[in-house]
Short mmCIF file of C-alpha atoms in Angstrom, two decimals:
data_model
loop_
_atom_site.label_atom_id
_atom_site.label_comp_id
_atom_site.label_asym_id
_atom_site.label_seq_id
_atom_site.Cartn_x
_atom_site.Cartn_y
_atom_site.Cartn_z
CA UNK R 788 -2.64 -33.97 -2.26
CA UNK R 789 -1.84 -31.39 0.42
CA UNK R 790 -4.68 -29.27 1.75
CA UNK R 791 -4.39 -25.68 2.95
CA UNK R 792 -6.66 -22.93 4.13
CA UNK R 793 -5.25 -20.49 1.57
CA UNK R 794 -2.90 -20.78 -1.39
CA UNK R 795 -1.11 -17.59 -2.44
CA UNK R 796 0.38 -17.35 -5.92
CA UNK R 797 3.20 -14.81 -5.96
CA UNK R 798 5.60 -14.12 -3.09
CA UNK R 799 6.45 -10.48 -3.57
CA UNK R 800 5.53 -7.97 -0.84
CA UNK R 801 1.77 -8.45 -1.36
CA UNK R 802 1.91 -12.24 -1.16
CA UNK R 803 4.35 -12.00 1.74
CA UNK R 804 2.10 -9.65 3.71
CA UNK R 805 -0.98 -11.81 3.19
CA UNK R 806 0.95 -14.96 4.11
CA UNK R 807 2.37 -13.32 7.24
CA UNK R 808 -0.98 -12.09 8.53
CA UNK R 809 -2.79 -15.36 7.84
CA UNK R 810 0.10 -17.42 9.21
CA UNK R 811 0.23 -15.35 12.39
CA UNK R 812 -3.53 -15.91 12.76
CA UNK R 813 -2.87 -19.67 12.78
CA UNK R 814 -4.07 -20.60 9.29
CA UNK R 815 -2.29 -23.02 6.98
CA UNK R 816 -0.94 -21.24 3.91
CA UNK R 817 1.05 -22.32 0.86
CA UNK R 818 2.85 -19.61 -1.10
CA UNK R 819 4.28 -20.28 -4.56
CA UNK R 820 6.67 -18.01 -6.44
CA UNK R 821 7.76 -18.42 -10.06
CA UNK R 822 11.27 -17.02 -9.41
CA UNK R 823 13.88 -19.33 -7.88
CA UNK R 824 14.71 -16.73 -5.20
CA UNK R 825 13.27 -13.49 -3.91
CA UNK R 826 13.31 -11.11 -6.87
CA UNK R 827 16.38 -9.27 -5.62
CA UNK R 828 15.85 -5.92 -7.36
CA UNK R 829 14.02 -2.97 -5.90
CA UNK R 830 10.85 -1.70 -7.60
CA UNK R 831 8.94 0.20 -4.92
CA UNK R 832 10.76 2.98 -3.10
CA UNK R 833 8.19 4.89 -1.03
CA UNK R 834 5.98 3.90 1.87
CA UNK R 835 3.47 5.90 3.90
CA UNK R 836 2.68 5.71 7.61
CA UNK R 837 -0.31 3.41 7.13
CA UNK R 838 1.88 0.77 5.52
CA UNK R 839 4.63 1.19 8.12
CA UNK R 840 1.93 0.52 10.71
CA UNK R 841 1.04 -2.63 8.77
CA UNK R 842 4.69 -3.69 9.02
CA UNK R 843 4.42 -2.98 12.74
CA UNK R 844 1.45 -5.35 12.84
CA UNK R 845 3.59 -8.26 11.65
CA UNK R 846 6.55 -7.21 13.79
CA UNK R 847 9.09 -5.87 11.30
CA UNK R 848 8.76 -2.06 11.52
CA UNK R 849 12.01 -1.65 13.45
CA UNK R 850 13.89 -3.84 11.00
CA UNK R 851 12.45 -1.84 8.12
CA UNK R 852 13.51 1.44 9.72
CA UNK R 853 17.08 0.23 10.23
CA UNK R 854 17.82 1.07 6.57
CA UNK R 855 14.79 3.12 5.46
CA UNK R 856 15.03 6.92 5.53
CA UNK R 857 12.21 9.24 6.63
CA UNK R 858 11.43 11.64 3.78
CA UNK R 859 11.50 15.22 5.12
CA UNK R 860 10.88 17.45 2.11
CA UNK R 861 9.56 16.90 -1.40
CA UNK R 862 10.71 19.52 -3.91
CA UNK R 863 9.91 20.08 -7.54
CA UNK R 864 12.36 22.29 -9.46
CA UNK R 865 12.74 23.49 -13.02
CA UNK R 866 16.16 21.84 -13.36
CA UNK R 867 18.31 19.34 -11.48
CA UNK R 868 21.01 21.98 -10.94
CA UNK R 869 20.42 25.69 -10.25
CA UNK R 870 16.72 25.25 -10.97
CA UNK R 871 13.89 27.40 -9.66
CA UNK R 872 11.67 25.97 -6.95
CA UNK R 873 8.17 25.14 -8.23
CA UNK R 874 6.66 23.13 -5.39
CA UNK R 875 7.64 22.19 -1.86
CA UNK R 876 5.83 19.80 0.43
CA UNK R 877 6.81 19.33 4.07
CA UNK R 878 6.69 15.60 4.77
CA UNK R 879 8.46 15.72 8.13
CA UNK R 880 5.35 15.19 10.24
CA UNK R 881 4.20 12.07 12.09
CA UNK R 882 1.10 10.72 10.35
CA UNK R 883 -2.16 9.57 11.95
CA UNK R 884 -0.88 6.00 12.11
CA UNK R 885 1.87 6.90 14.59
CA UNK R 886 4.86 6.85 12.23
CA UNK R 887 6.50 9.48 10.05
CA UNK R 888 4.25 10.09 7.08
CA UNK R 889 6.70 9.21 4.28
CA UNK R 890 9.63 6.79 4.01
CA UNK R 891 12.06 5.90 1.22
CA UNK R 892 13.56 2.43 1.27
CA UNK R 893 15.32 -0.36 -0.59
CA UNK R 894 12.75 -3.04 -1.38
CA UNK R 895 15.15 -5.98 -1.18
CA UNK R 896 15.68 -5.39 2.54
CA UNK R 897 11.93 -5.09 3.07
CA UNK R 898 11.34 -8.43 1.37
CA UNK R 899 13.98 -10.14 3.50
CA UNK R 900 12.28 -8.84 6.66
CA UNK R 901 8.86 -9.94 5.44
CA UNK R 902 10.21 -13.36 4.48
CA UNK R 903 11.50 -13.79 8.01
CA UNK R 904 8.11 -12.80 9.46
CA UNK R 905 6.38 -15.36 7.23
CA UNK R 906 8.72 -18.24 8.07
CA UNK R 907 8.55 -17.51 11.80
CA UNK R 908 4.79 -18.18 11.82
CA UNK R 909 5.47 -21.87 11.25
CA UNK R 910 2.21 -22.08 9.28
CA UNK R 911 3.33 -21.13 5.76
CA UNK R 912 4.93 -23.46 3.21
CA UNK R 913 6.98 -21.44 0.71
CA UNK R 914 7.91 -22.98 -2.63
CA UNK R 915 10.10 -21.02 -5.04
CA UNK R 916 10.65 -21.65 -8.75
CA UNK R 917 7.09 -22.90 -9.15
CA UNK R 918 4.19 -21.37 -11.06
CA UNK R 919 0.46 -22.04 -11.18
CA UNK R 920 -0.57 -23.45 -14.55
CA UNK R 921 -4.19 -24.33 -13.86
CA UNK R 922 -6.86 -24.26 -11.18
CA UNK R 923 -10.42 -25.42 -10.75
CA UNK R 924 -12.82 -24.24 -8.07
CA UNK R 925 -15.90 -25.96 -6.70
CA UNK R 926 -18.31 -25.44 -3.81
CA UNK R 927 -15.74 -26.51 -1.20
CA UNK R 928 -12.44 -25.16 -2.44
CA UNK R 929 -9.92 -24.76 -5.23
CA UNK R 930 -7.57 -27.34 -6.75
CA UNK R 931 -4.39 -25.72 -8.07
CA UNK R 932 -2.01 -27.35 -10.55
CA UNK R 933 1.60 -26.21 -10.20
CA UNK R 934 4.66 -26.67 -12.36
CA UNK R 935 8.30 -26.45 -11.34
CA UNK R 936 9.93 -24.11 -13.84
CA UNK R 937 13.17 -26.09 -14.22
CA UNK R 938 12.09 -29.72 -13.99
CA UNK R 939 8.63 -29.30 -15.46
CA UNK R 940 7.28 -31.57 -12.72
CA UNK R 941 3.62 -30.97 -11.95
CA UNK R 942 1.87 -31.27 -8.61
CA UNK R 943 -1.52 -30.36 -7.22
CA UNK R 944 -2.61 -28.78 -3.95
CA UNK R 945 -6.01 -28.04 -2.53
CA UNK R 946 -7.13 -24.90 -0.68
CA UNK R 947 -10.30 -23.34 0.62
CA UNK R 948 -9.30 -20.07 -1.06
CA UNK R 949 -6.83 -18.98 -3.73
CA UNK R 950 -5.27 -15.50 -3.88
CA UNK R 951 -3.53 -14.29 -7.04
CA UNK R 952 -0.70 -11.91 -6.11
CA UNK R 953 1.10 -12.84 -9.31
CA UNK R 954 1.62 -9.42 -10.80
CA UNK R 955 0.34 -7.24 -13.61
CA UNK R 956 0.43 -10.11 -16.12
CA UNK R 957 -1.49 -12.40 -13.79
CA UNK R 958 -2.18 -15.74 -15.42
CA UNK R 959 -4.92 -16.38 -12.88
CA UNK R 960 -6.77 -13.16 -13.77
CA UNK R 961 -6.45 -14.06 -17.44
CA UNK R 962 -7.74 -17.61 -16.83
CA UNK R 963 -10.77 -16.19 -15.03
CA UNK R 964 -11.49 -13.98 -18.03
CA UNK R 965 -11.71 -10.86 -15.87
CA UNK R 966 -11.74 -7.77 -18.05
CA UNK R 967 -9.44 -4.85 -17.32
CA UNK R 968 -9.94 -1.11 -17.75
CA UNK R 969 -6.95 0.52 -19.44
CA UNK R 970 -6.19 4.16 -18.75
CA UNK R 971 -3.30 6.47 -19.60
CA UNK R 972 -0.24 4.56 -20.88
CA UNK R 973 1.45 7.36 -22.83
CA UNK R 974 4.82 7.76 -21.11
CA UNK R 975 8.01 5.73 -20.72
CA UNK R 976 10.48 6.25 -17.88
CA UNK R 977 14.09 5.11 -17.52
CA UNK R 978 14.76 3.93 -13.95
CA UNK R 979 18.36 3.60 -12.75
CA UNK R 980 19.04 2.08 -9.32
CA UNK R 981 22.53 2.34 -7.86
CA UNK R 982 24.41 1.13 -4.80
CA UNK R 983 26.71 3.66 -3.13
CA UNK R 984 30.44 2.90 -3.01
CA UNK R 985 30.84 5.71 -0.50
CA UNK R 986 28.46 8.10 1.22
CA UNK R 987 26.81 10.52 -1.22
CA UNK R 988 25.15 13.85 -0.51
CA UNK R 989 23.45 16.09 -3.05
CA UNK R 990 22.25 19.66 -2.58
CA UNK R 991 18.99 18.71 -4.32
CA UNK R 992 17.79 15.23 -3.50
CA UNK R 993 14.49 13.42 -3.13
CA UNK R 994 12.45 15.37 -5.65
CA UNK R 995 11.51 16.10 -9.25
CA UNK R 996 13.42 18.15 -11.82
CA UNK R 997 10.72 19.18 -14.28
CA UNK R 998 13.06 20.20 -17.08
CA UNK R 999 11.25 19.86 -20.44
CA UNK R 1000 14.63 19.11 -22.06
CA UNK R 1001 14.81 15.92 -19.94
CA UNK R 1002 12.31 15.57 -17.07
CA UNK R 1003 13.31 13.32 -14.22
CA UNK R 1004 13.77 12.79 -10.51
CA UNK R 1005 16.21 11.45 -7.98
CA UNK R 1006 15.82 10.11 -4.49
CA UNK R 1007 17.36 7.84 -1.93
CA UNK R 1008 16.41 4.18 -1.68
CA UNK R 1009 17.12 3.84 2.00
CA UNK R 1010 20.50 4.60 3.53
CA UNK R 1011 22.82 3.10 0.91
CA UNK R 1012 21.07 3.18 -2.48
CA UNK R 1013 19.90 5.87 -4.90
CA UNK R 1014 17.46 6.03 -7.79
CA UNK R 1015 17.48 8.34 -10.82
CA UNK R 1016 14.66 8.48 -13.35
CA UNK R 1017 14.31 10.21 -16.70
CA UNK R 1018 11.28 10.51 -18.95
CA UNK R 1019 11.90 9.33 -22.50
CA UNK R 1020 11.52 12.10 -25.05
CA UNK R 1021 9.31 11.78 -28.13
CA UNK R 1022 10.95 9.42 -30.61
CA UNK R 1023 13.22 7.71 -28.07
CA UNK R 1024 13.07 3.96 -27.57
CA UNK R 1025 13.97 1.79 -24.54
CA UNK R 1026 16.82 0.13 -26.44
CA UNK R 1027 18.46 3.53 -26.91
CA UNK R 1028 19.48 3.54 -23.24
CA UNK R 1029 22.56 1.39 -23.17
CA UNK R 1030 24.80 1.27 -20.11
CA UNK R 1031 27.10 3.80 -21.76
CA UNK R 1032 24.16 6.15 -22.33
CA UNK R 1033 23.06 5.73 -18.72
CA UNK R 1034 26.50 6.69 -17.42
CA UNK R 1035 26.30 9.84 -19.53
CA UNK R 1036 23.00 10.75 -17.86
CA UNK R 1037 24.46 10.05 -14.41
CA UNK R 1038 27.66 12.00 -15.07
CA UNK R 1039 26.49 15.31 -13.50
CA UNK R 1040 26.05 13.47 -10.18
CA UNK R 1041 28.20 10.34 -10.06
CA UNK R 1042 30.61 8.10 -11.94
CA UNK R 1043 31.80 4.48 -11.69
CA UNK R 1044 33.95 5.32 -8.65
CA UNK R 1045 30.85 6.51 -6.76
CA UNK R 1046 28.14 3.96 -7.52
CA UNK R 1047 27.42 0.56 -8.99
CA UNK R 1048 24.48 0.43 -11.41
CA UNK R 1049 22.17 -2.37 -10.28
CA UNK R 1050 19.50 -2.07 -12.94
CA UNK R 1051 18.34 0.28 -15.69
CA UNK R 1052 14.92 -0.80 -17.03
CA UNK R 1053 12.54 1.39 -18.99
CA UNK R 1054 8.99 1.25 -17.66
CA UNK R 1055 5.82 2.23 -19.45
CA UNK R 1056 3.50 4.21 -17.19
CA UNK R 1057 0.27 2.24 -17.07
CA UNK R 1058 -3.18 2.51 -15.56
CA UNK R 1059 -4.97 -0.81 -15.33
CA UNK R 1060 -7.88 -1.86 -13.12
CA UNK R 1061 -9.54 -5.27 -13.11
CA UNK R 1062 -13.31 -5.13 -13.41
CA UNK R 1063 -13.76 -7.24 -10.28
CA UNK R 1064 -11.27 -8.66 -7.78
CA UNK R 1065 -13.13 -11.80 -6.72
CA UNK R 1066 -14.48 -14.80 -8.59
CA UNK R 1067 -15.98 -17.27 -6.16
CA UNK R 1068 -13.12 -18.57 -4.01
CA UNK R 1069 -10.41 -16.80 -6.03
CA UNK R 1070 -9.21 -13.27 -5.26
CA UNK R 1071 -6.91 -10.78 -6.98
CA UNK R 1072 -4.50 -8.65 -4.93
CA UNK R 1073 -1.79 -6.15 -5.83
CA UNK R 1074 -0.75 -5.67 -9.44
CA UNK R 1075 -2.93 -8.55 -10.59
CA UNK R 1076 -5.88 -6.29 -9.72
CA UNK R 1077 -4.50 -2.84 -10.50
CA UNK R 1078 -1.57 -0.77 -11.76
CA UNK R 1079 -1.00 2.98 -11.46
CA UNK R 1080 1.57 5.63 -12.29
CA UNK R 1081 4.46 5.76 -9.80
CA UNK R 1082 4.33 9.44 -8.84
CA UNK R 1083 2.46 9.07 -5.54
CA UNK R 1084 4.66 6.13 -4.58
CA UNK R 1085 1.54 4.10 -3.78
CA UNK R 1086 1.70 1.03 -6.04
CA UNK R 1087 3.06 -1.47 -3.53
CA UNK R 1088 1.25 0.36 -0.73
CA UNK R 1089 -2.10 -0.35 -2.36
CA UNK R 1090 -1.19 -3.99 -2.81
CA UNK R 1091 -0.39 -4.27 0.89
CA UNK R 1092 -3.74 -2.63 1.65
CA UNK R 1093 -5.36 -5.37 -0.45
CA UNK R 1094 -3.54 -8.02 1.57
CA UNK R 1095 -4.67 -6.56 4.89
CA UNK R 1096 -8.24 -6.12 3.69
CA UNK R 1097 -8.36 -9.74 2.58
CA UNK R 1098 -6.53 -11.13 5.61
CA UNK R 1099 -9.05 -10.12 8.27
CA UNK R 1100 -11.98 -11.22 6.13
CA UNK R 1101 -10.47 -14.63 5.38
CA UNK R 1102 -9.47 -15.02 9.03
CA UNK R 1103 -13.07 -14.55 10.20
CA UNK R 1104 -14.52 -16.89 7.58
CA UNK R 1105 -11.91 -19.61 8.14
CA UNK R 1106 -12.55 -19.48 11.88
CA UNK R 1107 -16.28 -19.82 11.28
CA UNK R 1108 -16.98 -16.43 12.86
CA UNK R 1109 -18.45 -14.72 9.81
CA UNK R 1110 -20.55 -15.56 6.80
CA UNK R 1111 -18.78 -15.90 3.47
CA UNK R 1112 -20.79 -12.84 2.40
CA UNK R 1113 -18.21 -10.72 4.19
CA UNK R 1114 -15.79 -11.62 1.38
CA UNK R 1115 -18.11 -9.99 -1.14
CA UNK R 1116 -17.30 -6.56 0.30
CA UNK R 1117 -13.59 -6.82 -0.56
CA UNK R 1118 -13.77 -5.32 -4.05
CA UNK R 1119 -16.26 -2.65 -2.96
CA UNK R 1120 -14.01 -1.67 -0.05
CA UNK R 1121 -10.76 -1.46 -1.97
CA UNK R 1122 -11.46 -0.54 -5.59
CA UNK R 1123 -12.72 3.03 -5.07
CA UNK R 1124 -9.71 3.76 -2.85
CA UNK R 1125 -7.29 2.46 -5.44
CA UNK R 1126 -8.94 4.46 -8.22
CA UNK R 1127 -8.61 7.61 -6.11
CA UNK R 1128 -4.89 6.90 -5.69
CA UNK R 1129 -4.60 6.24 -9.41
CA UNK R 1130 -6.19 9.58 -10.26
CA UNK R 1131 -3.99 11.40 -7.75
CA UNK R 1132 -0.85 9.72 -9.09
CA UNK R 1133 -1.72 10.90 -12.58
CA UNK R 1134 -2.43 14.45 -11.39
CA UNK R 1135 0.93 14.56 -9.62
CA UNK R 1136 2.74 12.99 -12.57
CA UNK R 1137 1.44 14.92 -15.55
CA UNK R 1138 3.13 18.21 -14.64
CA UNK R 1139 6.39 16.31 -14.05
CA UNK R 1140 6.71 14.75 -17.50
CA UNK R 1141 6.03 17.76 -19.73
CA UNK R 1142 8.50 17.96 -22.62
CA UNK R 1143 6.92 20.86 -24.51
CA UNK R 1144 8.76 24.08 -23.47
CA UNK R 1145 5.72 26.32 -23.94
CA UNK R 1146 3.46 24.13 -21.82
CA UNK R 1147 6.24 23.79 -19.24
CA UNK R 1148 6.50 27.59 -19.04
CA UNK R 1149 2.77 27.84 -18.36
CA UNK R 1150 3.10 25.17 -15.65
CA UNK R 1151 6.03 27.02 -14.07
CA UNK R 1152 4.13 30.30 -14.05
CA UNK R 1153 1.17 28.70 -12.27
CA UNK R 1154 3.23 26.86 -9.69
CA UNK R 1155 5.41 29.88 -8.91
CA UNK R 1156 2.29 31.97 -8.39
CA UNK R 1157 0.97 29.33 -5.98
CA UNK R 1158 4.29 29.40 -4.09
CA UNK R 1159 3.87 33.13 -3.60
CA UNK R 1160 0.18 32.80 -2.74
CA UNK R 1161 -0.70 29.28 -1.49
CA UNK R 1162 -4.43 30.07 -1.78
CA UNK R 1163 -4.02 29.70 -5.55
CA UNK R 1164 -3.06 26.03 -5.23
CA UNK R 1165 -6.09 23.74 -5.66
CA UNK R 1166 -6.64 21.51 -2.61
CA UNK R 1167 -5.15 18.05 -2.81
CA UNK R 1168 -7.86 15.49 -3.63
CA UNK R 1169 -8.78 13.44 -0.58
CA UNK R 1170 -8.37 9.68 -0.67
CA UNK R 1171 -11.53 7.98 0.65
CA UNK R 1172 -11.57 5.24 3.25
CA UNK R 1173 -13.20 1.81 2.95
CA UNK R 1174 -16.96 1.98 3.42
CA UNK R 1175 -18.29 -1.38 2.17
CA UNK R 1176 -18.04 -2.96 5.63
CA UNK R 1177 -18.80 -0.28 8.16
CA UNK R 1178 -21.80 0.40 10.37
CA UNK R 1179 -24.56 1.49 8.00
CA UNK R 1180 -25.25 5.21 8.13
CA UNK R 1181 -22.30 6.00 10.40
CA UNK R 1182 -20.45 9.08 9.08
CA UNK R 1183 -17.25 8.06 10.87
CA UNK R 1184 -17.16 4.63 9.22
CA UNK R 1185 -14.15 4.35 6.94
CA UNK R 1186 -12.15 7.11 8.65
CA UNK R 1187 -8.70 6.47 10.06
CA UNK R 1188 -8.29 4.64 13.35
CA UNK R 1189 -5.53 6.81 14.80
CA UNK R 1190 -2.47 5.42 16.61
CA UNK R 1191 -0.55 7.39 19.23
CA UNK R 1192 1.82 6.83 22.12
CA UNK R 1193 0.33 5.40 25.29
CA UNK R 1194 1.50 4.13 28.66
CA UNK R 1195 0.35 0.75 29.94
CA UNK R 1196 1.56 -0.70 33.25
CA UNK R 1197 4.47 1.73 33.33
CA UNK R 1198 5.66 1.04 29.77
CA UNK R 1199 5.38 3.72 27.09
CA UNK R 1200 5.11 2.93 23.38
CA UNK R 1201 2.83 2.86 20.38
CA UNK R 1202 -0.74 1.73 21.04
CA UNK R 1203 -0.68 -1.33 18.76
CA UNK R 1204 2.46 -2.68 20.45
CA UNK R 1205 1.15 -2.30 23.99
CA UNK R 1206 -2.60 -2.85 23.61
CA UNK R 1207 -2.94 -4.98 20.51
CA UNK R 1208 -4.24 -5.05 16.96
CA UNK R 1209 -7.20 -6.77 15.38
CA UNK R 1210 -10.65 -5.47 16.28
CA UNK R 1211 -10.37 -2.80 18.97
CA UNK R 1212 -13.18 -1.18 20.95
CA UNK R 1213 -11.65 2.03 22.27
CA UNK R 1214 -13.33 4.46 24.63
CA UNK R 1215 -12.63 7.30 27.03
CA UNK R 1216 -15.18 5.78 29.44
CA UNK R 1217 -15.13 2.37 31.15
CA UNK R 1218 -18.92 2.26 30.74
CA UNK R 1219 -18.34 1.26 27.12
CA UNK R 1220 -17.40 -2.15 28.52
CA UNK R 1221 -19.49 -2.41 31.68
CA UNK R 1222 -22.71 -1.56 29.81
CA UNK R 1223 -22.38 -4.46 27.36
CA UNK R 1224 -24.89 -7.30 27.41
CA UNK R 1225 -23.82 -10.91 27.89
CA UNK R 1226 -24.33 -11.52 24.17
CA UNK R 1227 -22.17 -8.54 23.24
CA UNK R 1228 -19.42 -9.62 25.62
CA UNK R 1229 -19.57 -13.11 24.12
CA UNK R 1230 -19.00 -11.63 20.65
CA UNK R 1231 -15.94 -9.78 21.96
CA UNK R 1232 -14.56 -12.96 23.47
CA UNK R 1233 -15.20 -15.13 20.41
CA UNK R 1234 -13.71 -12.67 17.92
CA UNK R 1235 -10.95 -11.50 20.23
CA UNK R 1236 -12.03 -7.86 20.23
CA UNK R 1237 -9.71 -5.85 22.49
CA UNK R 1238 -11.21 -3.26 24.82
CA UNK R 1239 -9.09 -0.19 25.52
CA UNK R 1240 -10.13 2.40 28.12
CA UNK R 1241 -7.97 5.40 27.24
CA UNK R 1242 -7.59 8.52 29.35
CA UNK R 1243 -5.33 11.47 30.07
CA UNK R 1244 -2.51 11.17 32.61
CA UNK R 1245 -4.00 11.13 36.11
CA UNK R 1246 -7.44 9.99 34.90
CA UNK R 1247 -7.00 6.46 36.23
CA UNK R 1248 -7.57 4.92 32.81
CA UNK R 1249 -5.43 1.80 32.30
CA UNK R 1250 -4.28 3.07 28.88
CA UNK R 1251 -2.72 6.50 29.38
CA UNK R 1252 -2.91 8.93 26.46
CA UNK R 1253 0.57 10.34 27.08
CA UNK R 1254 0.65 12.99 24.34
CA UNK R 1255 -3.07 13.71 23.99
CA UNK R 1256 -3.45 12.00 20.61
CA UNK R 1257 -6.59 10.10 21.51
CA UNK R 1258 -8.24 12.91 23.43
CA UNK R 1259 -7.82 15.26 20.48
CA UNK R 1260 -8.92 12.67 17.93
CA UNK R 1261 -12.11 11.76 19.76
CA UNK R 1262 -12.89 15.40 20.50
CA UNK R 1263 -12.56 16.19 16.80
CA UNK R 1264 -14.86 13.26 15.97
CA UNK R 1265 -17.36 14.30 18.64
CA UNK R 1266 -17.34 10.71 19.90
CA UNK R 1267 -16.34 8.89 23.08
CA UNK R 1268 -16.15 5.36 21.67
CA UNK R 1269 -14.90 3.85 18.41
CA UNK R 1270 -14.67 0.35 16.95
CA UNK R 1271 -11.52 -0.06 14.84
CA UNK R 1272 -11.16 -2.70 12.14
CA UNK R 1273 -8.01 -4.85 11.89
CA UNK R 1274 -6.84 -2.75 8.92
CA UNK R 1275 -6.92 0.43 11.05
CA UNK R 1276 -10.15 1.96 9.71
CA UNK R 1277 -13.21 2.73 11.80
CA UNK R 1278 -16.18 0.41 11.63
CA UNK R 1279 -18.16 3.04 13.50
CA UNK R 1280 -18.42 5.14 16.65
CA UNK R 1281 -20.82 6.40 19.32
CA UNK R 1282 -21.14 9.70 21.11
CA UNK R 1283 -22.01 8.05 24.41
CA UNK R 1284 -20.10 5.15 25.91
CA UNK R 1285 -23.34 3.52 27.03
CA UNK R 1286 -24.20 3.00 23.34
CA UNK R 1287 -21.05 0.96 22.63
CA UNK R 1288 -23.15 -2.19 22.43
CA UNK R 1289 -24.88 -0.88 19.33
CA UNK R 1290 -21.55 -1.03 17.52
CA UNK R 1291 -21.18 -4.70 18.43
CA UNK R 1292 -24.77 -5.46 17.44
CA UNK R 1293 -24.14 -3.91 14.04
CA UNK R 1294 -20.88 -5.85 13.72
CA UNK R 1295 -22.74 -9.07 14.50
CA UNK R 1296 -25.20 -8.24 11.72
CA UNK R 1297 -22.32 -7.73 9.31
CA UNK R 1298 -20.67 -11.00 10.31
CA UNK R 1299 -23.97 -12.80 9.80
CA UNK R 1300 -24.33 -11.43 6.28
CA UNK R 1301 -27.24 -9.14 7.13
CA UNK R 1302 -25.64 -6.03 5.66
CA UNK R 1303 -26.96 -4.86 2.28
CA UNK R 1304 -25.23 -6.42 -0.70
CA UNK R 1305 -22.42 -4.07 -1.77
CA UNK R 1306 -23.47 -1.84 -4.63
CA UNK R 1307 -21.89 -2.22 -8.04
CA UNK R 1308 -18.41 -0.74 -8.00
CA UNK R 1309 -18.19 1.97 -10.69
CA UNK R 1310 -15.63 1.65 -13.44
CA UNK R 1311 -12.56 3.92 -13.05
CA UNK R 1312 -13.67 6.25 -15.84
CA UNK R 1313 -17.01 6.75 -14.07
CA UNK R 1314 -15.30 7.57 -10.77
CA UNK R 1315 -12.76 9.85 -12.47
CA UNK R 1316 -15.56 11.78 -14.16
CA UNK R 1317 -16.83 12.83 -10.73
CA UNK R 1318 -13.59 14.73 -10.03
CA UNK R 1319 -13.09 18.18 -11.50
CA UNK R 1320 -9.62 18.62 -9.98
CA UNK R 1321 -7.04 20.00 -12.42
CA UNK R 1322 -3.28 20.03 -11.78
CA UNK R 1323 -1.91 23.51 -11.20
CA UNK R 1324 -0.27 25.06 -14.23
CA UNK R 1325 -1.61 22.54 -16.76
#
């Protein structure tokens, strides 16, 4: 029986990201996928700057951008053609993670890039066409029984930890008996993905047409693909949408000479959250743990956040540098963030799928008034950061660890590329390093914490803040020194560089399991009840 550090069930983007990060950290991983090949059809289509930075971490951001398209403007109109503008959001800015804030892409190309990153680690065994049929965990690990889908042959492998990235119908979650919270599942959406036969340009692209007669949207999937979506009307069924019917819907834009239809499924909008995402040595990640509406474009993004959140914790435990108690903060770190995204996705989506003309007219009136007077638009709900493993009592814990352009030894580029990722102690003052005790320096060496002394051009700092990103960020925080987690969130910060050692002392306490046990994670309905935000015009 083969033994691994981690077995990953499911080799979509979530399983790929986890495998890549663990493989690059030197751990032995086995990934098993039920399909014979990579899935081959795009599902996700949007990615934010945090996730692009995560691709940068595993070395595939440039490959991703070779076909992905930065999303400049998000519009919502009353109709697909000659409609009134209801909402416009400028998405052309660079986000805090150093990349454009929004990207639209073709998932197949992303998966090919991630597959390459995984195989290049040399530490991950990938087996396709094989599913997990049973597992048993004990004090030392997990024994997984696998079955080849064609031959029926069964084998077993052993791992210290098992991660279920096997989708919304996760057999592992079901075997564990983990209950799920079910939210709003009231709408069905036809999704039509097409490949261009020649270059297409539309006057209105990359937005929603909130026409109660047939609500929908269209947007690019990278440079050579397009997606159209339509909400099913009351009384319509998925089987009503034959290929002939789909061509009729596409007719105002394209015909068979313009595009090839790649797929045309009907999806049911679902909200599902597993009660807990860990059972001993078994973890849930991605859709096995949660599902949300697609309107924020954050389904896959949240799964990749799960993978990153798990990867650094498993890395520390497998290397013997942290207590297994650090794993217990995974659900508490991630679940509240996902639920916030789920609520936001619903708030964005509900105005888009209205089929009642009277209610749509009320929505239009409210949104048009907000266009004329932006003060009438309720503020966008803020997505929280992870706070289950941060320095206790630190108000900056769980805020974004910003990335900007820097110069190091005459080379200019993004911070993570030139300085490094993982744990980073960043300061505007060299004293943050020189003031450390021998014990604190030993912790930095053992864990591989990078120290970065950042300063303005001409300051003499070895990491030059070429566009002022770090100076402005730290000024806004009122801090000189920050400790950044491997998933780009702050563990904590200090006002004075001479206090940097207190961050490392607190980190050592967390690694040793001396942090308070994470509080019970509220159920989604409890968290949602705390928000009184109401979508404009509804």
